[in-house]
Amino acid sequence: QEFADQHHWNQAVLLELPNGGEPALIEQVMKHLLAHHDALRLRFHNTVQHYVPLEETLPIAWIDLTGMSEAERSKTIESESTKAQTMLNLSDGPLLRAVGFCFETGKVSRLLIVIHHLLIDAVSWRILLEDFVTAYDQLRRSETVPLPAKTTSYQQWSKRLTEWAQSEAIKADLPYWLEQSRKAAPHLSLDFADGANTVASAQTISLSLNVEETTTLLQEVPSVYQTQITDALLTALARAVTRSTGG
C-alpha cells in the first residue's frame, strides 16, 4: 500500500521497570533477541526482503531524566518516542529501535521498543516480551540464556515456501486460481475517493449487543450450525459486503 511514510508504520510498547533495569543487561538481552529472531533483522528493497547478519552496533539509546519533574519527564519521553519512530528505514535499517529512560543514574525506569509493522504484530509481541523477561532474568543471575527453540527459521520457511510454490500439486491448482483472478470484482464504494489514507483520518464506530443477542451469537448459532464465532462474524461481513457492492 502507498502509505504517506512507509518507513514510519510501526508498533511500539513502553515498558515500566519498577525496580530499575540495568542498561548493560538490557543491551545483552537485545543482542540475544536480534540473534534469536531472524525477522528482527529484515530489510526491504522494493518487493524483495532479506535479513542481515547481527550487527555490532545495537539500535538502542539511553536518555537521562534524573532531576526532572514528572511533567518534564513525560514531555521528554513523548518527544524521544516520536523521534525513535521516525528513525526506522526499510532498506537500510534498523527496523527495531529501543530507548531506555533513566529516572536515576544507572537505572532504566522506562524502556521503549519500536518495531516496524512488517516485522511485528500482536501475537509476536507476546513471544518477544516473554523472551525478553526470560533472557533478562537469566543474565541477571549470570546464567546462560536458554530461549525456546527457533523451530523453523525464517530462511528455512521461505525456501520451503518457494519449493512448495513450484510443486506439481500447486501447479495443478493454478488454472482455477487464475480463473478467479480474471473475474471482475466489484469495489467497495468510497465516501471520499481522494481522502487522506492515514490513521489520523480514520473513524471508529462501536456497537453493542444486548444479553439476548450475545447469548444467541456465542452459544446458539455455533451449536446449530456446528461452527465457531469467527465463522459467524465472517459470514456477516461477507453478507454486508455483498449488499454494499451488489456482487
GROMACS .gro file of N, CA and C in nm, residues 94-161:
model
  204
   94PRO      N    1   1.795   0.051   1.103
   94PRO     CA    2   1.728  -0.065   1.162
   94PRO      C    3   1.577  -0.051   1.155
   95LEU      N    4   1.508  -0.165   1.170
   95LEU     CA    5   1.362  -0.164   1.177
   95LEU      C    6   1.315  -0.192   1.318
   96LEU      N    7   1.409  -0.193   1.411
   96LEU     CA    8   1.382  -0.201   1.555
   96LEU      C    9   1.469  -0.099   1.625
   97ARG      N   10   1.408  -0.022   1.713
   97ARG     CA   11   1.484   0.072   1.795
   97ARG      C   12   1.435   0.063   1.939
   98ALA      N   13   1.527   0.081   2.032
   98ALA     CA   14   1.491   0.081   2.174
   98ALA      C   15   1.547   0.207   2.239
   99VAL      N   16   1.473   0.261   2.334
   99VAL     CA   17   1.517   0.379   2.408
   99VAL      C   18   1.492   0.354   2.556
  100GLY      N   19   1.597   0.364   2.635
  100GLY     CA   20   1.585   0.347   2.779
  100GLY      C   21   1.585   0.482   2.848
  101PHE      N   22   1.486   0.505   2.935
  101PHE     CA   23   1.475   0.631   3.007
  101PHE      C   24   1.513   0.608   3.153
  102CYS      N   25   1.616   0.678   3.199
  102CYS     CA   26   1.668   0.659   3.334
  102CYS      C   27   1.617   0.770   3.426
  103PHE      N   28   1.539   0.733   3.528
  103PHE     CA   29   1.490   0.831   3.625
  103PHE      C   30   1.595   0.856   3.733
  104GLU      N   31   1.687   0.759   3.750
  104GLU     CA   32   1.801   0.776   3.839
  104GLU      C   33   1.923   0.715   3.772
  105THR      N   34   2.038   0.759   3.813
  105THR     CA   35   2.161   0.719   3.746
  105THR      C   36   2.179   0.567   3.744
  106GLY      N   37   2.201   0.514   3.622
  106GLY     CA   38   2.229   0.372   3.607
  106GLY      C   39   2.110   0.281   3.618
  107LYS      N   40   1.989   0.335   3.625
  107LYS     CA   41   1.868   0.254   3.637
  107LYS      C   42   1.768   0.295   3.528
  108VAL      N   43   1.725   0.199   3.450
  108VAL     CA   44   1.628   0.225   3.343
  108VAL      C   45   1.487   0.206   3.399
  109SER      N   46   1.411   0.313   3.407
  109SER     CA   47   1.275   0.307   3.462
  109SER      C   48   1.170   0.279   3.355
  110ARG      N   49   1.194   0.325   3.234
  110ARG     CA   50   1.104   0.302   3.121
  110ARG      C   51   1.187   0.254   3.002
  111LEU      N   52   1.134   0.155   2.930
  111LEU     CA   53   1.202   0.106   2.811
  111LEU      C   54   1.104   0.105   2.694
  112LEU      N   55   1.136   0.185   2.594
  112LEU     CA   56   1.055   0.192   2.473
  112LEU      C   57   1.114   0.099   2.368
  113ILE      N   58   1.028   0.017   2.308
  113ILE     CA   59   1.070  -0.068   2.196
  113ILE      C   60   0.980  -0.038   2.078
  114VAL      N   61   1.041   0.004   1.967
  114VAL     CA   62   0.969   0.039   1.845
  114VAL      C   63   1.010  -0.058   1.735
  115ILE      N   64   0.913  -0.121   1.670
  115ILE     CA   65   0.942  -0.217   1.565
  115ILE      C   66   0.848  -0.192   1.447
  116HIS      N   67   0.903  -0.194   1.326
  116HIS     CA   68   0.820  -0.173   1.207
  116HIS      C   69   0.714  -0.283   1.197
  117HIS      N   70   0.596  -0.245   1.150
  117HIS     CA   71   0.483  -0.337   1.148
  117HIS      C   72   0.504  -0.455   1.052
  118LEU      N   73   0.598  -0.444   0.960
  118LEU     CA   74   0.630  -0.558   0.873
  118LEU      C   75   0.700  -0.669   0.950
  119LEU      N   76   0.751  -0.637   1.068
  119LEU     CA   77   0.825  -0.735   1.149
  119LEU      C   78   0.745  -0.786   1.268
  120ILE      N   79   0.644  -0.713   1.310
  120ILE     CA   80   0.580  -0.743   1.439
  120ILE      C   81   0.429  -0.733   1.428
  121ASP      N   82   0.359  -0.811   1.511
  121ASP     CA   83   0.215  -0.797   1.525
  121ASP      C   84   0.178  -0.831   1.669
  122ALA      N   85   0.049  -0.834   1.699
  122ALA     CA   86   0.005  -0.853   1.837
  122ALA      C   87   0.052  -0.986   1.894
  123VAL      N   88   0.050  -1.092   1.813
  123VAL     CA   89   0.095  -1.223   1.861
  123VAL      C   90   0.246  -1.224   1.883
  124SER      N   91   0.319  -1.164   1.791
  124SER     CA   92   0.465  -1.162   1.801
  124SER      C   93   0.513  -1.089   1.925
  125TRP      N   94   0.442  -0.984   1.965
  125TRP     CA   95   0.482  -0.908   2.085
  125TRP      C   96   0.483  -0.998   2.208
  126ARG      N   97   0.383  -1.085   2.221
  126ARG     CA   98   0.376  -1.171   2.338
  126ARG      C   99   0.497  -1.265   2.345
  127ILE      N  100   0.536  -1.317   2.229
  127ILE     CA  101   0.654  -1.405   2.223
  127ILE      C  102   0.779  -1.326   2.256
  128LEU      N  103   0.793  -1.209   2.195
  128LEU     CA  104   0.914  -1.128   2.211
  128LEU      C  105   0.932  -1.082   2.356
  129LEU      N  106   0.824  -1.034   2.418
  129LEU     CA  107   0.835  -0.984   2.555
  129LEU      C  108   0.859  -1.097   2.654
  130GLU      N  109   0.802  -1.213   2.627
  130GLU     CA  110   0.830  -1.329   2.713
  130GLU      C  111   0.978  -1.367   2.705
  131ASP      N  112   1.033  -1.365   2.583
  131ASP     CA  113   1.175  -1.393   2.565
  131ASP      C  114   1.261  -1.287   2.634
  132PHE      N  115   1.215  -1.162   2.629
  132PHE     CA  116   1.290  -1.052   2.693
  132PHE      C  117   1.302  -1.077   2.843
  133VAL      N  118   1.189  -1.108   2.907
  133VAL     CA  119   1.190  -1.132   3.051
  133VAL      C  120   1.276  -1.253   3.087
  134THR      N  121   1.262  -1.360   3.009
  134THR     CA  122   1.340  -1.481   3.034
  134THR      C  123   1.490  -1.453   3.025
  135ALA      N  124   1.531  -1.386   2.918
  135ALA     CA  125   1.672  -1.357   2.897
  135ALA      C  126   1.727  -1.265   3.005
  136TYR      N  127   1.649  -1.164   3.042
  136TYR     CA  128   1.696  -1.069   3.144
  136TYR      C  129   1.717  -1.139   3.277
  137ASP      N  130   1.622  -1.223   3.318
  137ASP     CA  131   1.633  -1.294   3.446
  137ASP      C  132   1.753  -1.388   3.446
  138GLN      N  133   1.777  -1.456   3.336
  138GLN     CA  134   1.890  -1.548   3.327
  138GLN      C  135   2.022  -1.472   3.335
  139LEU      N  136   2.033  -1.364   3.263
  139LEU     CA  137   2.156  -1.285   3.265
  139LEU      C  138   2.179  -1.221   3.402
  140ARG      N  139   2.071  -1.179   3.467
  140ARG     CA  140   2.084  -1.117   3.599
  140ARG      C  141   2.140  -1.217   3.700
  141ARG      N  142   2.111  -1.345   3.678
  141ARG     CA  143   2.163  -1.450   3.766
  141ARG      C  144   2.292  -1.511   3.713
  142SER      N  145   2.350  -1.445   3.611
  142SER     CA  146   2.477  -1.492   3.550
  142SER      C  147   2.464  -1.632   3.494
  143GLU      N  148   2.347  -1.663   3.438
  143GLU     CA  149   2.324  -1.793   3.377
  143GLU      C  150   2.319  -1.778   3.225
  144THR      N  151   2.329  -1.891   3.155
  144THR     CA  152   2.316  -1.888   3.010
  144THR      C  153   2.171  -1.859   2.974
  145VAL      N  154   2.149  -1.814   2.852
  145VAL     CA  155   2.015  -1.775   2.809
  145VAL      C  156   1.955  -1.885   2.722
  146PRO      N  157   1.869  -1.971   2.780
  146PRO     CA  158   1.808  -2.081   2.704
  146PRO      C  159   1.673  -2.041   2.644
  147LEU      N  160   1.674  -1.958   2.540
  147LEU     CA  161   1.548  -1.921   2.477
  147LEU      C  162   1.486  -2.043   2.408
  148PRO      N  163   1.353  -2.045   2.392
  148PRO     CA  164   1.288  -2.160   2.328
  148PRO      C  165   1.345  -2.187   2.190
  149ALA      N  166   1.336  -2.311   2.146
  149ALA     CA  167   1.387  -2.348   2.015
  149ALA      C  168   1.323  -2.263   1.906
  150LYS      N  169   1.401  -2.230   1.805
  150LYS     CA  170   1.353  -2.143   1.698
  150LYS      C  171   1.256  -2.213   1.604
  151THR      N  172   1.238  -2.343   1.620
  151THR     CA  173   1.162  -2.425   1.525
  151THR      C  174   1.218  -2.398   1.385
  152THR      N  175   1.131  -2.375   1.287
  152THR     CA  176   1.179  -2.348   1.152
  152THR      C  177   1.226  -2.203   1.143
  153SER      N  178   1.348  -2.183   1.096
  153SER     CA  179   1.398  -2.047   1.083
  153SER      C  180   1.326  -1.976   0.970
  154TYR      N  181   1.334  -1.845   0.969
  154TYR     CA  182   1.269  -1.767   0.864
  154TYR      C  183   1.326  -1.805   0.728
  155GLN      N  184   1.456  -1.829   0.722
  155GLN     CA  185   1.521  -1.866   0.597
  155GLN      C  186   1.470  -2.002   0.548
  156GLN      N  187   1.464  -2.101   0.640
  156GLN     CA  188   1.414  -2.233   0.602
  156GLN      C  189   1.270  -2.225   0.554
  157TRP      N  190   1.189  -2.148   0.626
  157TRP     CA  191   1.048  -2.134   0.591
  157TRP      C  192   1.032  -2.076   0.451
  158SER      N  193   1.108  -1.971   0.418
  158SER     CA  194   1.096  -1.907   0.287
  158SER      C  195   1.140  -2.002   0.175
  159LYS      N  196   1.244  -2.083   0.201
  159LYS     CA  197   1.290  -2.179   0.100
  159LYS      C  198   1.185  -2.288   0.077
  160ARG      N  199   1.128  -2.339   0.187
  160ARG     CA  200   1.025  -2.442   0.174
  160ARG      C  201   0.903  -2.387   0.101
  161LEU      N  202   0.869  -2.262   0.128
  161LEU     CA  203   0.754  -2.200   0.062
  161LEU      C  204   0.778  -2.189  -0.089
   0.00000   0.00000   0.00000
